[in-house]
GROMACS .gro file of C-alpha atoms in nm:
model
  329
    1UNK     CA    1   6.086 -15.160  12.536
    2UNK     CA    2   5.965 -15.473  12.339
    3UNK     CA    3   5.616 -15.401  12.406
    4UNK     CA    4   5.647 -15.083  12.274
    5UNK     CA    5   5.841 -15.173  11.947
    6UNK     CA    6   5.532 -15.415  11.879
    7UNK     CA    7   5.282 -15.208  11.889
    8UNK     CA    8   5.482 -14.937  11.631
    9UNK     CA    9   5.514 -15.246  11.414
   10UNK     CA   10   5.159 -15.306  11.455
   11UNK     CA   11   5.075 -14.965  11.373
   12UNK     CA   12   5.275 -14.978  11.059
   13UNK     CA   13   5.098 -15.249  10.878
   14UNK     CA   14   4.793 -15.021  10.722
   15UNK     CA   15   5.028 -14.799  10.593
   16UNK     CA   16   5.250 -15.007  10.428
   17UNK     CA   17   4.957 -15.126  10.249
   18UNK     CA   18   4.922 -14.836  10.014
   19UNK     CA   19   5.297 -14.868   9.905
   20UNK     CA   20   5.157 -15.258   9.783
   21UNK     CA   21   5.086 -15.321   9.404
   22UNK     CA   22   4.678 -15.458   9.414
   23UNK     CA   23   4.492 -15.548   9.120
   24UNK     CA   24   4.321 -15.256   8.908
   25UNK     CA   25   3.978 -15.214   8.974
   26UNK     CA   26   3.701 -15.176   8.673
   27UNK     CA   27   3.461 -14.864   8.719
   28UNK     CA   28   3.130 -14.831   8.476
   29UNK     CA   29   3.082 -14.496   8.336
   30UNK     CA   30   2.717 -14.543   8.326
   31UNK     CA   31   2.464 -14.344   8.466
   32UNK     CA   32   2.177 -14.453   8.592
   33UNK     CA   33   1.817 -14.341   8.512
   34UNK     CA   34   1.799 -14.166   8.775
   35UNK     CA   35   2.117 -13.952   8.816
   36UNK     CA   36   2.046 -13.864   8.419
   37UNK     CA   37   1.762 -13.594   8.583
   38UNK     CA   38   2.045 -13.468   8.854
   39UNK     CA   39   2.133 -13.139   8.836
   40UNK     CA   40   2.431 -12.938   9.105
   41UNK     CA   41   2.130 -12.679   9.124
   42UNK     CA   42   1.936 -12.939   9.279
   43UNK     CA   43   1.538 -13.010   9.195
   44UNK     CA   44   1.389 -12.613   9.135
   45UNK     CA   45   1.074 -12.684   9.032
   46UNK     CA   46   0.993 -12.983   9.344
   47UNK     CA   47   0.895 -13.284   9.086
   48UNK     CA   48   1.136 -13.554   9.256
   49UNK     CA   49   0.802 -13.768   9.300
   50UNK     CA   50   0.755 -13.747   8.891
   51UNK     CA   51   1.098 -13.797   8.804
   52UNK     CA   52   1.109 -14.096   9.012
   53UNK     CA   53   0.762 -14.228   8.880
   54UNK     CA   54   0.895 -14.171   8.529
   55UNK     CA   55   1.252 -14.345   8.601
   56UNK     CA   56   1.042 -14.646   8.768
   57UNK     CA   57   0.785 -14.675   8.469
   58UNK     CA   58   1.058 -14.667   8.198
   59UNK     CA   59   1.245 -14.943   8.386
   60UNK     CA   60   0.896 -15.152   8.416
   61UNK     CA   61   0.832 -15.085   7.994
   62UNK     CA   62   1.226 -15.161   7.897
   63UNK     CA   63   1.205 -15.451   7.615
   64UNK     CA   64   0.832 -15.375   7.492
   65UNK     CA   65   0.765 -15.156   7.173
   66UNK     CA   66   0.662 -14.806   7.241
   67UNK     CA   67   0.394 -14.652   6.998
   68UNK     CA   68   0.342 -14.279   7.030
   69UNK     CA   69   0.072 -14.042   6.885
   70UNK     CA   70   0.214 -13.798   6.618
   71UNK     CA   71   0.226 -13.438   6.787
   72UNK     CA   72   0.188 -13.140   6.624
   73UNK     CA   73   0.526 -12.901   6.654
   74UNK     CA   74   0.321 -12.614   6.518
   75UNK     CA   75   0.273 -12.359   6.834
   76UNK     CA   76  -0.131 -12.258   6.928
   77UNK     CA   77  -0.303 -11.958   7.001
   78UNK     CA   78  -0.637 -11.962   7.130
   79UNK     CA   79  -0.604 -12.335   7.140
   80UNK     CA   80  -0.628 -12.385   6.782
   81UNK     CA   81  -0.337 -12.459   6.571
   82UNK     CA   82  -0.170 -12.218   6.353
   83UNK     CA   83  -0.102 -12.489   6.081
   84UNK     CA   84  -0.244 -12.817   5.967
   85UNK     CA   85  -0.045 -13.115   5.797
   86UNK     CA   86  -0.054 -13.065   5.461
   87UNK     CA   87  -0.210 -12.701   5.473
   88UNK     CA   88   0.008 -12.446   5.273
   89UNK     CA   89   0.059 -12.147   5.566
   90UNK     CA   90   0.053 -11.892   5.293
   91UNK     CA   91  -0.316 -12.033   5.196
   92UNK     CA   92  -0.465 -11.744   5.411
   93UNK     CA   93  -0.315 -11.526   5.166
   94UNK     CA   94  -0.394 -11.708   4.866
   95UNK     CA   95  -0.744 -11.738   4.900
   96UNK     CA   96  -0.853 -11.356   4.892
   97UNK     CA   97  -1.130 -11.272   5.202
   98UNK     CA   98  -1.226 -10.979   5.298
   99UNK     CA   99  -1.132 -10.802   5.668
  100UNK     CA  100  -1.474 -10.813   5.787
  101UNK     CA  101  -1.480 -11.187   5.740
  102UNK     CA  102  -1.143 -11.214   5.952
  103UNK     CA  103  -1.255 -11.026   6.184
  104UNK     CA  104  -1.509 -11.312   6.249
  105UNK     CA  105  -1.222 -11.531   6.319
  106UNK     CA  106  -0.987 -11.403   6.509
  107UNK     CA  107  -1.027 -11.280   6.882
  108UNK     CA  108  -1.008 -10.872   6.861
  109UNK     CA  109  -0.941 -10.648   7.153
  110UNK     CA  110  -1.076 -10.333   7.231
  111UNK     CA  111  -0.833 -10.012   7.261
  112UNK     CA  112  -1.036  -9.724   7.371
  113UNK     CA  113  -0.925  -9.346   7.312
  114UNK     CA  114  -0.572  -9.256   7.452
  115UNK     CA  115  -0.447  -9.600   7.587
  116UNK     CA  116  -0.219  -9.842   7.450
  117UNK     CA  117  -0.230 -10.217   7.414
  118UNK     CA  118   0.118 -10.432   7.316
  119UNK     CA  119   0.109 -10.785   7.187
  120UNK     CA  120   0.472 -10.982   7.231
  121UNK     CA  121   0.552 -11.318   7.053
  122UNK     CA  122   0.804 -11.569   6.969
  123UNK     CA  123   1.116 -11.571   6.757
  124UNK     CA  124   0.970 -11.849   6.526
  125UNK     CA  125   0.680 -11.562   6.404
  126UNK     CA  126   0.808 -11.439   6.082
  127UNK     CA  127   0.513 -11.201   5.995
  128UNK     CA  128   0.263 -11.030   6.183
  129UNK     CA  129  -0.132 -10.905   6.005
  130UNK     CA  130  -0.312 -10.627   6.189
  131UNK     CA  131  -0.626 -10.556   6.179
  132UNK     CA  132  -0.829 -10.245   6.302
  133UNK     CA  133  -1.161 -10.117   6.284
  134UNK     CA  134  -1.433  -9.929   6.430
  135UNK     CA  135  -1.806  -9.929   6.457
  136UNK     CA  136  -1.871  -9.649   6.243
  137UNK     CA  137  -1.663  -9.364   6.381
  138UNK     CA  138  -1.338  -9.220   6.274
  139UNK     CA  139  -1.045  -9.384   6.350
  140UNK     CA  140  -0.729  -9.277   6.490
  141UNK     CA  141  -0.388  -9.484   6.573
  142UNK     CA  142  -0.030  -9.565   6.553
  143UNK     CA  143   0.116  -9.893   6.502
  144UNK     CA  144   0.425  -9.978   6.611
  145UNK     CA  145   0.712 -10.273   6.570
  146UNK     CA  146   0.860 -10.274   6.882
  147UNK     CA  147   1.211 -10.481   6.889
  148UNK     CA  148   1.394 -10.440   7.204
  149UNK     CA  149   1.406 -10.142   7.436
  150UNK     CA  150   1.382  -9.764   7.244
  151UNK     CA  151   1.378  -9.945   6.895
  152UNK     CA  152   1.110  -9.935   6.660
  153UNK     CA  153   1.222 -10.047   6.317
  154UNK     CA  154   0.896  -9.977   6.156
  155UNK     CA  155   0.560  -9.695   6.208
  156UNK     CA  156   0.262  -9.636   6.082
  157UNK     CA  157   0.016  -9.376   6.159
  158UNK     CA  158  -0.362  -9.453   6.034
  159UNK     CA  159  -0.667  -9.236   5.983
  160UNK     CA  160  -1.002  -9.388   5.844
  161UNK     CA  161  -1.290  -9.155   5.746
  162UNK     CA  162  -1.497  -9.510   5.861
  163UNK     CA  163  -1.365  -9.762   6.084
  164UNK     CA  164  -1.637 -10.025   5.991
  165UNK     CA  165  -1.700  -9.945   5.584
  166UNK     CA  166  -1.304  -9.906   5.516
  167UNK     CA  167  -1.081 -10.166   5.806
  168UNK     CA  168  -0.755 -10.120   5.836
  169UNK     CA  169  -0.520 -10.410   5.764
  170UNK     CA  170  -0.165 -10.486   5.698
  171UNK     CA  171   0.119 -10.704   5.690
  172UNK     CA  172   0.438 -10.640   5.918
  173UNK     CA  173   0.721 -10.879   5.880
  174UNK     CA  174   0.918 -10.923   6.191
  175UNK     CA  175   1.273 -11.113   6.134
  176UNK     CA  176   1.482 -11.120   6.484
  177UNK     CA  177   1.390 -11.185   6.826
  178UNK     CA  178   1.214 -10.981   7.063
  179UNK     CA  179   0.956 -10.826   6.879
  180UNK     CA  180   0.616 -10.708   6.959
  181UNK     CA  181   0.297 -10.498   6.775
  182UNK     CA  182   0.219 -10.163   7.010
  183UNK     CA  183  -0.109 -10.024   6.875
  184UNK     CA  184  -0.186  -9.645   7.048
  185UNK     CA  185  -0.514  -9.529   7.038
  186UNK     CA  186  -0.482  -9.130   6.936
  187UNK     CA  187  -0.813  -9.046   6.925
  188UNK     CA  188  -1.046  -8.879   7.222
  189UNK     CA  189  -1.230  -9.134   7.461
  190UNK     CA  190  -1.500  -9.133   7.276
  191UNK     CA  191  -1.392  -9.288   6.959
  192UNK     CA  192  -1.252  -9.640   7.069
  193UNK     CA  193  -1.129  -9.908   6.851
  194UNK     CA  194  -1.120 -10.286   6.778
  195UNK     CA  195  -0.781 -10.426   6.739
  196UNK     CA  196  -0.674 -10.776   6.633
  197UNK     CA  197  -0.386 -11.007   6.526
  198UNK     CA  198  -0.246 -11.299   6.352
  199UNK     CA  199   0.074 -11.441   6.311
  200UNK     CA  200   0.214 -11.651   6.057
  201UNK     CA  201   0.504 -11.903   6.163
  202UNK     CA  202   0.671 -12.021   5.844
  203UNK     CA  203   1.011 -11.907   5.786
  204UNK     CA  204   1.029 -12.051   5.416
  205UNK     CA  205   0.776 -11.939   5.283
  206UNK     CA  206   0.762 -11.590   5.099
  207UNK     CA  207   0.547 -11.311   5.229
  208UNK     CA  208   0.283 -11.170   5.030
  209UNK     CA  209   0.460 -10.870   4.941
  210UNK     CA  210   0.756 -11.077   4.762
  211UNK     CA  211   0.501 -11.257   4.582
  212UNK     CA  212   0.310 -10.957   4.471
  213UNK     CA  213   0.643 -10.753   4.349
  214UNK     CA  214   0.730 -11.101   4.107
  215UNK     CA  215   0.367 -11.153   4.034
  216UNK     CA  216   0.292 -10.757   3.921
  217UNK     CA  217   0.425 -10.469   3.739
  218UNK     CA  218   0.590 -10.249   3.973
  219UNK     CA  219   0.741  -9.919   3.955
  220UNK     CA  220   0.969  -9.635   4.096
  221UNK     CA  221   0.876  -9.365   4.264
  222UNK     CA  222   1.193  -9.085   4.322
  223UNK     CA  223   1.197  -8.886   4.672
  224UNK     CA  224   0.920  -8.634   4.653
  225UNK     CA  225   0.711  -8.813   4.363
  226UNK     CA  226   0.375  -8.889   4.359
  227UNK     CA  227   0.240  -9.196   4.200
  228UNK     CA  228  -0.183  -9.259   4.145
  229UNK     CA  229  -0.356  -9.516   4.001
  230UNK     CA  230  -0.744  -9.505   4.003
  231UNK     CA  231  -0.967  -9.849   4.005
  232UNK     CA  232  -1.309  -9.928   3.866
  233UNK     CA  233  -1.612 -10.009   4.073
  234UNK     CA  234  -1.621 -10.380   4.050
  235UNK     CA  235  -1.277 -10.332   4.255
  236UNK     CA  236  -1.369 -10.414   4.618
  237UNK     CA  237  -1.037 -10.383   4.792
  238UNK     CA  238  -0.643 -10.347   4.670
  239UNK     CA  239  -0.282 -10.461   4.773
  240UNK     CA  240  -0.057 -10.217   4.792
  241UNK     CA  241   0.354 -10.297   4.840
  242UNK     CA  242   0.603 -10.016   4.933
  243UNK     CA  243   0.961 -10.142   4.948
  244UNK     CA  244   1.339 -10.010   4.868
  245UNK     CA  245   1.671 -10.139   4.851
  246UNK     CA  246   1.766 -10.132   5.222
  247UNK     CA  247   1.783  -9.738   5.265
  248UNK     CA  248   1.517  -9.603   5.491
  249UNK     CA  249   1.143  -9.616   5.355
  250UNK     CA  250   0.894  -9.278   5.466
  251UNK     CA  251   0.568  -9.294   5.253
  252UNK     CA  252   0.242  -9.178   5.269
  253UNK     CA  253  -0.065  -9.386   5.136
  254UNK     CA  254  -0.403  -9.247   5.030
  255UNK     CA  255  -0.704  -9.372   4.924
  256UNK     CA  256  -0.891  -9.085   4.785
  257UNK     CA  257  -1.304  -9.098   4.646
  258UNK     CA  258  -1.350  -8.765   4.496
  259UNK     CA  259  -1.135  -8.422   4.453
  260UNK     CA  260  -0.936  -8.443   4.754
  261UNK     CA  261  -1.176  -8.670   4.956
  262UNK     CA  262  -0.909  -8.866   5.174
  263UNK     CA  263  -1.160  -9.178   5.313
  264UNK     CA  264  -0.815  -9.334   5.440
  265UNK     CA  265  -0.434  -9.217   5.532
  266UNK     CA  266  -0.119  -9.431   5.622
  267UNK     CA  267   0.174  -9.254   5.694
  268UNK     CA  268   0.441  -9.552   5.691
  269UNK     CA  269   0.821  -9.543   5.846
  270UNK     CA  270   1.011  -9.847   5.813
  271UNK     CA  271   1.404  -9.843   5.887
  272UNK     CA  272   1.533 -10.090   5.627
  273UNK     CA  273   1.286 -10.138   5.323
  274UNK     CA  274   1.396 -10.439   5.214
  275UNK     CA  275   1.418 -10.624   5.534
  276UNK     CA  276   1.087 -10.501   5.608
  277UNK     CA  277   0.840 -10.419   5.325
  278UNK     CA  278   0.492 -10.236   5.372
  279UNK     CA  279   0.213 -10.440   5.280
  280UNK     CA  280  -0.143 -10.321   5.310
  281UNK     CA  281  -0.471 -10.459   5.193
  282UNK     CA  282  -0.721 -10.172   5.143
  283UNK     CA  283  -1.106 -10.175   5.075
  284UNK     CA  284  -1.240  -9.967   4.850
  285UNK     CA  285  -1.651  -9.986   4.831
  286UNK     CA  286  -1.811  -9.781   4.586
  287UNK     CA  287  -1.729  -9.587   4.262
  288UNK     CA  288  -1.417  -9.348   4.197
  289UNK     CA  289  -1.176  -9.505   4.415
  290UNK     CA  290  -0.793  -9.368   4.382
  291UNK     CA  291  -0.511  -9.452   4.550
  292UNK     CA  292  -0.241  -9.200   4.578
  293UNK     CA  293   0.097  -9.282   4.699
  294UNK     CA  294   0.331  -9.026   4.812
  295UNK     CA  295   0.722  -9.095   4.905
  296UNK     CA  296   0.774  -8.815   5.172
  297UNK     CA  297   1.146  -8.855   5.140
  298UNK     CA  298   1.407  -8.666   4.942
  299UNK     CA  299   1.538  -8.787   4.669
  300UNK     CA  300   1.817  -8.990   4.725
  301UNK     CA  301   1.529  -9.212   4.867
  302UNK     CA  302   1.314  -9.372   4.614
  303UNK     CA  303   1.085  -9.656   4.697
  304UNK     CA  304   0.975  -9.954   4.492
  305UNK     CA  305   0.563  -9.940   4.448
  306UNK     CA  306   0.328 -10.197   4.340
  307UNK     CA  307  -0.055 -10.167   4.321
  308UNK     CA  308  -0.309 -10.457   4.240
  309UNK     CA  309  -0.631 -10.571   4.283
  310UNK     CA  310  -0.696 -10.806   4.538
  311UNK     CA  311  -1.066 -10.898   4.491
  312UNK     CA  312  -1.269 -10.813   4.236
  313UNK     CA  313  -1.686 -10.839   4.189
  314UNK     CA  314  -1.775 -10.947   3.823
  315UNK     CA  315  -2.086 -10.901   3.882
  316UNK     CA  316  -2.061 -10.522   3.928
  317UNK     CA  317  -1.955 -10.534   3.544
  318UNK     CA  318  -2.252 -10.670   3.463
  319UNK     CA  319  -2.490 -10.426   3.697
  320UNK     CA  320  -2.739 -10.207   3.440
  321UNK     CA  321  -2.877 -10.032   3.768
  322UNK     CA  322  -2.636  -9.799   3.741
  323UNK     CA  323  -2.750  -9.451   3.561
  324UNK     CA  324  -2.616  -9.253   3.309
  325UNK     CA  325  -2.221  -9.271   3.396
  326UNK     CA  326  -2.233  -9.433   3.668
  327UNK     CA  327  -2.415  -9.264   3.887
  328UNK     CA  328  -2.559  -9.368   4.208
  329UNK     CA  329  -2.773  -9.202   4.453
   0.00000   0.00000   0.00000
């Protein structure tokens, strides 16, 4: 009976321990270098070795100076930056050049009769410029801004007369997020086309159309009103800005050489006008150029226009080849 009153008093010693006062104990809140990289997902992408290699370099380097390279946050396509320090990203715009000349600098695609080709980008792109052309042959095509599924905030359908004298190109501005450029060949097989892009990443400064509306006389053209304004030879190409209030924008853009000689159509859709203005760039070689803007809407509808030169030849001024009025042969 003593024996076995011991051994319950034995027994009983650990557990009266945890109804003792102790001291209080001091815990660190610190992590260390290497549980900063530990996630309850565990490694996903298998770089334990790096992380440790980093952890262990960082520990050897602690005390000394670091001295890093500057970086360049500006996003690359085609390895080349978009931007340069102390470039203006608007300077594209600014200095005037002529589509063929882009052309040259930018990688183009070819979209050949009946197929489709889609371009996707970032949320940081503000503005996209598209550029089409031909070798010589008619061309045929709907652009598209695609943003999300079934939604396409803005369309264009193109026709050029000559794909390689007269290049389409334009301006889309794309505010939001998931947005992308679909381009649709319409034409037959034989008639493909050259298609290219470039995208501009600056979300303060102004696209060309604002700058054009406060650098330019503008003016308004009602639902179902026709506006045309003709250009003189030494004209080489023209900007051309279609915009409204907000309301719904459904124009139609021709450049016309001649009694109803259409040498390029642009039949433009854009869902908010103001949010996203139409801004095209058209060439216009030769003599009696025109360029006729329609607003195909009704007339509670009317659209802001302006119409400019964009470059201009002096020298054609100053040509005495010409004959009698103008004429050329």
């Amino acid at each position: 009976m003593k024996f076995s009153a011991t051994i319950l008093a034995l027994c009983a010693l650990p557990a009266a321990n945890a109804f003792m006062a102790h001291q209080p104990r001091a815990f660190s809140n610190t992590l260390k270098a290497s549980d900063k990289n530990y996630s309850y997902l565990g490694n996903l992408n298998g770089d334990d070795e790096v992380l440790s290699k980093s952890t262990s370099v960082s520990a050897t380097t602690k005390g000394t100076k670091q001295v890093s390279a500057p970086v360049s946050s500006s996003p690359s396509i085609n390895g080349s930056a978009i931007q340069e320090q102390g470039v203006s990203p608007l300077a594209k715009y600014e200095a005037p050049k002529t589509t063929a000349e882009i052309f040259d600098e930018i990688t183009p695609v070819t979209v050949q009769g009946g197929s489709l080709r889609t371009c996707s980008f970032n949320e940081e792109v503000e503005r996209v410029s598209v550029y089409l052309k031909t070798e010589g042959r008619p061309l045929n095509a709907n652009v598209e801004l695609w943003q999300g599924p079934d939604n396409s905030p803005q369309k264009m359908t193109v026709y050029l007369e000559d794909g390689n004298v007269r290049p389409f190109r334009c301006i889309v501005e794309s505010p939001g997020s998931s947005n992308a450029i679909a381009i649709r060949n319409t034409a037959e097989m034989e008639f493909p086309l050259i298609a290219g892009l470039d995208v501009d990443v600056d979300a303060q400064a102004e696209s060309p159309a604002a700058i054009l509306l406060k650098t330019s006389n503008y003016r308004t053209v009602q639902g179902g009103a026709v506006y045309t304004t003709p250009f003189s030879p030494a004209v080489k190409s023209v900007q051309v800005c279609l915009k409204s209030d907000g309301r719904p924008l459904n124009a139609r853009i021709e450049l016309l050489q001649g009694p109803n000689n259409n040498k390029q159509v642009m039949e433009v859709y854009t869902e908010d006008g103001a949010a996203r203005p139409f801004f095209v760039i058209i060439d216009t070689p030769g003599t009696g150029n025109v360029v006729r803007i329609v607003n195909t809407a009704t007339v509670e509808f009317p659209l802001t226009a302006s119409c400019e030169p964009y470059i201009v030849d002096e020298s054609v001024l100053e040509d005495d080849s010409l004959g009698a009025g103008g004429m050329t042969w």
